[in-house]
């Protein structure tokens, strides 16, 4: 009986030792679009482990891939990812980070979340749950799932979120942030609120450097204190700093119960001055 038990334990131990780690189950965003498989490793492009309190290899956990626990830090191409726990998929140059994840990028931007996936070959990642991106100049984006590409320096979400630059707060269903130019392409129902005005539209681009909003669809800009004073347009630009609007399509300006229309219009919400050219209509009172 003892001999049989010993033989069983020996076979079990040998079987566990021969377990081949399984590939990572990836978010679709991180799949190779050609073969739906991770890209091959590039020489000198490996993810590096900087620190971990524990290194563990358990065939019964994480499909046999090694993982790191406690104050984990990894480095890749100048960016550092830290987390409570990191699973390393060595052959794929891919990691999954769990708990208090933080990605500090070389450009100064920081992404925090509850969990992340990151592919060292494509430099693309996905952050999930309580995601916060902070750019070097202090703009803060909050959402539940964010996709990011370190090569193109873009971040994208479609789960709804807020963007705050210290002067205004933007609410949007979907947004693509181009970190190099600090422009944000906003789609779905968009709402931008500052202390004086509220802009609501369907498709706008917000420049965080100039604070100019480019309007590409039906949009209303209302005075918070007197919502009757408002701008309606389908195309144009609006400067959130100077409150100047340049309108070029299907535009109307409502001010003190007067309506000004025209093919092209300029309006300053602070001074109340406006002018229009082409098919101008200003009803008499």
CSV table of C-alpha atoms in Angstrom, one decimal:
chain,number,residue,atom,x,y,z
A,1,UNK,CA,0.0,0.0,0.0
A,2,UNK,CA,2.8,2.4,0.9
A,3,UNK,CA,4.6,1.5,-2.4
A,4,UNK,CA,1.4,2.3,-4.3
A,5,UNK,CA,0.9,5.6,-2.5
A,6,UNK,CA,4.6,6.6,-3.1
A,7,UNK,CA,4.3,5.8,-6.8
A,8,UNK,CA,1.1,7.9,-7.0
A,9,UNK,CA,2.7,10.9,-5.4
A,10,UNK,CA,5.8,10.5,-7.7
A,11,UNK,CA,3.6,10.4,-10.8
A,12,UNK,CA,1.6,13.4,-9.6
A,13,UNK,CA,4.7,15.5,-8.9
A,14,UNK,CA,6.2,14.6,-12.3
A,15,UNK,CA,2.9,15.6,-14.0
A,16,UNK,CA,2.8,19.0,-12.3
A,17,UNK,CA,6.4,19.6,-13.2
A,18,UNK,CA,5.6,19.0,-16.8
A,19,UNK,CA,2.7,21.5,-17.0
A,20,UNK,CA,3.2,23.8,-19.9
A,21,UNK,CA,2.1,27.4,-19.1
A,22,UNK,CA,-1.0,28.4,-21.2
A,23,UNK,CA,-1.2,31.6,-23.3
A,24,UNK,CA,-2.9,34.6,-21.8
A,25,UNK,CA,-6.7,35.2,-22.4
A,26,UNK,CA,-6.5,38.7,-23.8
A,27,UNK,CA,-8.9,41.6,-24.3
A,28,UNK,CA,-9.8,41.7,-28.1
A,29,UNK,CA,-8.1,45.1,-28.3
A,30,UNK,CA,-4.8,43.4,-27.6
A,31,UNK,CA,-5.1,40.7,-30.3
A,32,UNK,CA,-3.2,40.6,-33.5
A,33,UNK,CA,-5.9,41.6,-36.1
A,34,UNK,CA,-4.4,39.2,-38.7
A,35,UNK,CA,-4.2,35.9,-36.9
A,36,UNK,CA,-5.8,36.8,-33.6
A,37,UNK,CA,-2.6,35.9,-31.9
A,38,UNK,CA,-0.1,37.9,-29.9
A,39,UNK,CA,2.8,39.3,-32.0
A,40,UNK,CA,6.2,37.7,-31.7
A,41,UNK,CA,8.8,39.0,-29.3
A,42,UNK,CA,11.3,41.5,-30.6
A,43,UNK,CA,14.9,41.3,-29.4
A,44,UNK,CA,15.7,43.8,-26.6
A,45,UNK,CA,12.0,44.5,-26.1
A,46,UNK,CA,11.4,42.3,-23.0
A,47,UNK,CA,9.4,43.5,-20.0
A,48,UNK,CA,11.7,43.7,-17.0
A,49,UNK,CA,11.0,43.0,-13.4
A,50,UNK,CA,12.4,45.7,-11.1
A,51,UNK,CA,11.1,44.5,-7.8
A,52,UNK,CA,8.7,42.0,-6.1
A,53,UNK,CA,8.4,40.7,-2.6
A,54,UNK,CA,7.6,37.2,-3.8
A,55,UNK,CA,8.0,35.2,-7.0
A,56,UNK,CA,5.7,32.2,-7.3
A,57,UNK,CA,5.2,29.4,-9.8
A,58,UNK,CA,2.0,27.4,-9.0
A,59,UNK,CA,0.8,25.0,-11.8
A,60,UNK,CA,-2.7,25.3,-10.3
A,61,UNK,CA,-2.8,29.1,-10.6
A,62,UNK,CA,-2.7,31.4,-13.6
A,63,UNK,CA,-2.5,28.4,-15.9
A,64,UNK,CA,1.1,27.6,-14.8
A,65,UNK,CA,2.5,31.1,-15.5
A,66,UNK,CA,4.7,32.6,-12.9
A,67,UNK,CA,3.5,35.6,-10.9
A,68,UNK,CA,4.8,38.2,-8.6
A,69,UNK,CA,3.3,39.5,-5.3
A,70,UNK,CA,3.9,42.5,-3.1
A,71,UNK,CA,5.2,45.9,-4.2
A,72,UNK,CA,5.6,44.7,-7.8
A,73,UNK,CA,7.3,47.0,-10.2
A,74,UNK,CA,8.0,46.2,-13.9
A,75,UNK,CA,9.7,48.4,-16.5
A,76,UNK,CA,9.2,48.6,-20.3
A,77,UNK,CA,10.5,51.2,-22.8
A,78,UNK,CA,10.8,53.9,-20.1
A,79,UNK,CA,7.5,53.3,-18.4
A,80,UNK,CA,7.0,51.7,-15.0
A,81,UNK,CA,4.0,49.6,-14.0
A,82,UNK,CA,3.4,48.9,-10.4
A,83,UNK,CA,0.7,46.7,-8.7
A,84,UNK,CA,0.0,44.4,-5.8
A,85,UNK,CA,0.2,41.3,-8.1
A,86,UNK,CA,1.5,40.8,-11.7
A,87,UNK,CA,1.2,37.6,-13.8
A,88,UNK,CA,4.0,37.3,-16.3
A,89,UNK,CA,3.4,35.5,-19.7
A,90,UNK,CA,7.1,35.2,-20.6
A,91,UNK,CA,6.8,33.8,-24.1
A,92,UNK,CA,4.3,36.5,-25.1
A,93,UNK,CA,6.0,39.4,-23.4
A,94,UNK,CA,2.6,40.1,-21.8
A,95,UNK,CA,1.5,40.9,-18.3
A,96,UNK,CA,-1.7,41.1,-16.2
A,97,UNK,CA,-1.5,43.5,-13.2
A,98,UNK,CA,-4.0,43.2,-10.3
A,99,UNK,CA,-4.7,45.6,-7.4
A,100,UNK,CA,-3.6,49.2,-7.1
A,101,UNK,CA,-2.2,49.3,-10.6
A,102,UNK,CA,-0.3,52.4,-11.7
A,103,UNK,CA,1.4,53.0,-15.1
A,104,UNK,CA,3.8,55.9,-15.0
A,105,UNK,CA,4.8,56.8,-18.6
A,106,UNK,CA,7.9,58.4,-19.8
A,107,UNK,CA,6.0,61.5,-21.1
A,108,UNK,CA,4.8,62.2,-17.5
A,109,UNK,CA,1.2,60.8,-17.9
A,110,UNK,CA,-0.1,58.4,-15.3
A,111,UNK,CA,-2.8,55.8,-15.5
A,112,UNK,CA,-4.2,54.2,-12.3
A,113,UNK,CA,-6.9,51.5,-12.1
A,114,UNK,CA,-7.8,48.2,-10.3
A,115,UNK,CA,-6.3,46.0,-13.0
A,116,UNK,CA,-4.4,46.2,-16.3
A,117,UNK,CA,-3.3,44.2,-19.2
A,118,UNK,CA,-0.2,45.2,-21.2
A,119,UNK,CA,1.5,43.8,-24.3
A,120,UNK,CA,5.2,44.6,-24.5
A,121,UNK,CA,5.4,43.9,-28.2
A,122,UNK,CA,2.7,46.3,-29.3
A,123,UNK,CA,2.9,48.7,-26.3
A,124,UNK,CA,-0.8,48.6,-26.0
A,125,UNK,CA,-2.8,48.1,-22.8
A,126,UNK,CA,-6.2,48.0,-21.2
A,127,UNK,CA,-7.0,49.5,-17.8
A,128,UNK,CA,-10.2,48.5,-16.0
A,129,UNK,CA,-12.3,49.6,-12.9
A,130,UNK,CA,-11.9,53.1,-11.4
A,131,UNK,CA,-9.6,54.2,-14.2
A,132,UNK,CA,-7.9,57.7,-13.9
A,133,UNK,CA,-5.6,59.2,-16.5
A,134,UNK,CA,-3.7,62.3,-15.5
A,135,UNK,CA,-1.7,64.1,-18.2
A,136,UNK,CA,1.5,66.2,-17.4
A,137,UNK,CA,-0.4,69.4,-17.3
A,138,UNK,CA,-3.1,68.2,-14.9
A,139,UNK,CA,-6.0,67.2,-17.1
A,140,UNK,CA,-7.8,64.3,-15.4
A,141,UNK,CA,-9.9,61.7,-17.2
A,142,UNK,CA,-12.0,59.2,-15.3
A,143,UNK,CA,-13.8,56.1,-16.7
A,144,UNK,CA,-14.3,52.4,-16.1
A,145,UNK,CA,-12.4,50.9,-19.1
A,146,UNK,CA,-9.6,52.6,-21.0
A,147,UNK,CA,-7.6,51.4,-24.0
A,148,UNK,CA,-4.2,53.0,-24.5
A,149,UNK,CA,-1.5,52.9,-27.1
A,150,UNK,CA,2.0,54.1,-26.0
A,151,UNK,CA,3.3,54.2,-29.6
A,152,UNK,CA,0.7,56.6,-31.0
A,153,UNK,CA,0.3,58.1,-27.5
A,154,UNK,CA,-3.5,57.8,-27.5
A,155,UNK,CA,-6.1,56.8,-24.9
A,156,UNK,CA,-9.6,55.8,-25.6
A,157,UNK,CA,-12.8,55.0,-23.7
A,158,UNK,CA,-16.4,54.2,-24.7
A,159,UNK,CA,-17.8,53.4,-21.3
A,160,UNK,CA,-18.7,57.0,-20.4
A,161,UNK,CA,-16.4,59.3,-18.4
A,162,UNK,CA,-15.5,62.7,-17.2
A,163,UNK,CA,-12.6,65.0,-18.2
A,164,UNK,CA,-11.6,67.9,-15.9
A,165,UNK,CA,-8.9,70.5,-16.7
A,166,UNK,CA,-9.4,72.7,-13.7
A,167,UNK,CA,-11.6,75.2,-15.6
A,168,UNK,CA,-14.3,73.0,-17.0
A,169,UNK,CA,-15.7,69.4,-16.8
A,170,UNK,CA,-16.6,67.4,-19.8
A,171,UNK,CA,-19.0,64.5,-19.8
A,172,UNK,CA,-18.9,62.2,-22.8
A,173,UNK,CA,-19.9,58.6,-23.8
A,174,UNK,CA,-16.8,58.1,-25.9
A,175,UNK,CA,-13.5,60.0,-26.1
A,176,UNK,CA,-10.1,59.6,-27.8
A,177,UNK,CA,-7.3,61.6,-26.1
A,178,UNK,CA,-4.3,62.4,-28.3
A,179,UNK,CA,-1.8,63.1,-25.5
A,180,UNK,CA,0.9,64.6,-27.8
A,181,UNK,CA,-1.4,67.4,-29.1
A,182,UNK,CA,-3.7,67.4,-26.1
A,183,UNK,CA,-6.8,67.2,-28.2
A,184,UNK,CA,-9.8,65.1,-27.3
A,185,UNK,CA,-12.2,63.8,-29.9
A,186,UNK,CA,-15.6,63.5,-28.2
A,187,UNK,CA,-18.6,61.5,-29.6
A,188,UNK,CA,-22.0,60.5,-28.4
A,189,UNK,CA,-23.8,63.0,-26.2
A,190,UNK,CA,-21.2,65.5,-25.1
A,191,UNK,CA,-21.6,68.1,-22.3
A,192,UNK,CA,-18.9,70.7,-21.3
A,193,UNK,CA,-19.6,72.8,-18.2
A,194,UNK,CA,-17.7,75.7,-16.8
A,195,UNK,CA,-18.7,78.3,-14.3
A,196,UNK,CA,-20.5,80.5,-16.9
A,197,UNK,CA,-21.7,78.3,-19.8
A,198,UNK,CA,-22.7,74.8,-20.8
A,199,UNK,CA,-22.0,73.4,-24.2
A,200,UNK,CA,-24.0,70.3,-25.3
A,201,UNK,CA,-23.4,68.6,-28.7
A,202,UNK,CA,-23.0,65.3,-30.5
A,203,UNK,CA,-19.6,65.5,-32.0
A,204,UNK,CA,-16.9,68.0,-30.8
A,205,UNK,CA,-13.1,68.2,-30.5
A,206,UNK,CA,-11.7,69.9,-27.5
A,207,UNK,CA,-8.2,71.3,-27.5
A,208,UNK,CA,-6.7,71.3,-24.0
A,209,UNK,CA,-3.9,73.7,-25.0
A,210,UNK,CA,-6.0,76.4,-26.5
A,211,UNK,CA,-9.3,75.5,-24.8
A,212,UNK,CA,-11.0,75.9,-28.2
A,213,UNK,CA,-13.9,73.5,-29.0
A,214,UNK,CA,-14.4,72.5,-32.7
A,215,UNK,CA,-18.1,71.8,-33.4
A,216,UNK,CA,-19.0,69.1,-35.9
A,217,UNK,CA,-22.7,68.5,-35.2
A,218,UNK,CA,-25.8,70.0,-33.6
A,219,UNK,CA,-24.7,71.9,-30.6
A,220,UNK,CA,-26.2,74.3,-28.0
A,221,UNK,CA,-24.1,76.7,-25.9
A,222,UNK,CA,-26.2,78.2,-23.1
A,223,UNK,CA,-25.6,80.9,-20.4
A,224,UNK,CA,-25.9,79.1,-17.0
A,225,UNK,CA,-27.5,82.1,-15.4
A,226,UNK,CA,-29.9,82.9,-18.2
A,227,UNK,CA,-30.4,79.7,-20.4
A,228,UNK,CA,-32.6,81.7,-22.9
A,229,UNK,CA,-29.4,83.4,-24.0
A,230,UNK,CA,-27.8,80.7,-26.2
A,231,UNK,CA,-26.2,79.7,-29.4
A,232,UNK,CA,-27.4,76.9,-31.7
A,233,UNK,CA,-25.2,75.7,-34.5
A,234,UNK,CA,-24.2,72.7,-36.6
A,235,UNK,CA,-20.6,73.8,-37.3
A,236,UNK,CA,-18.0,76.2,-35.9
A,237,UNK,CA,-15.6,76.9,-33.1
A,238,UNK,CA,-16.0,78.1,-29.6
A,239,UNK,CA,-13.3,79.5,-27.4
A,240,UNK,CA,-13.9,78.5,-23.8
A,241,UNK,CA,-11.5,81.1,-22.5
A,242,UNK,CA,-12.7,84.2,-24.4
A,243,UNK,CA,-16.3,83.0,-25.0
A,244,UNK,CA,-16.0,83.9,-28.7
A,245,UNK,CA,-17.8,81.8,-31.2
A,246,UNK,CA,-17.3,81.5,-35.0
A,247,UNK,CA,-20.3,79.8,-36.6
A,248,UNK,CA,-20.6,78.5,-40.2
A,249,UNK,CA,-23.7,76.3,-40.5
A,250,UNK,CA,-27.4,76.4,-39.5
A,251,UNK,CA,-26.6,78.9,-36.7
A,252,UNK,CA,-28.8,81.1,-34.5
A,253,UNK,CA,-27.9,83.4,-31.7
A,254,UNK,CA,-30.5,84.1,-29.0
A,255,UNK,CA,-29.9,87.2,-26.9
A,256,UNK,CA,-32.4,89.1,-24.8
A,257,UNK,CA,-35.4,87.8,-26.8
A,258,UNK,CA,-33.8,88.6,-30.1
A,259,UNK,CA,-32.7,86.0,-32.7
A,260,UNK,CA,-29.8,86.6,-35.1
A,261,UNK,CA,-29.3,84.2,-38.0
A,262,UNK,CA,-26.9,84.2,-41.0
A,263,UNK,CA,-24.6,82.0,-43.1
A,264,UNK,CA,-21.5,82.9,-41.1
A,265,UNK,CA,-21.6,84.6,-37.7
A,266,UNK,CA,-19.3,85.8,-34.9
A,267,UNK,CA,-20.5,86.2,-31.3
A,268,UNK,CA,-18.9,87.3,-28.1
A,269,UNK,CA,-20.9,86.0,-25.1
A,270,UNK,CA,-19.1,88.3,-22.7
A,271,UNK,CA,-19.8,91.6,-24.5
A,272,UNK,CA,-23.0,90.5,-26.3
A,273,UNK,CA,-21.5,91.7,-29.6
A,274,UNK,CA,-22.4,89.7,-32.7
A,275,UNK,CA,-22.2,90.1,-36.4
A,276,UNK,CA,-23.4,88.0,-39.4
A,277,UNK,CA,-22.9,87.8,-43.1
A,278,UNK,CA,-25.0,86.1,-45.8
A,279,UNK,CA,-28.8,85.7,-45.5
A,280,UNK,CA,-28.8,87.7,-42.3
A,281,UNK,CA,-32.1,88.0,-40.4
A,282,UNK,CA,-32.6,90.0,-37.2
A,283,UNK,CA,-36.4,90.4,-36.5
A,284,UNK,CA,-37.5,93.8,-35.4
A,285,UNK,CA,-38.9,94.2,-31.9
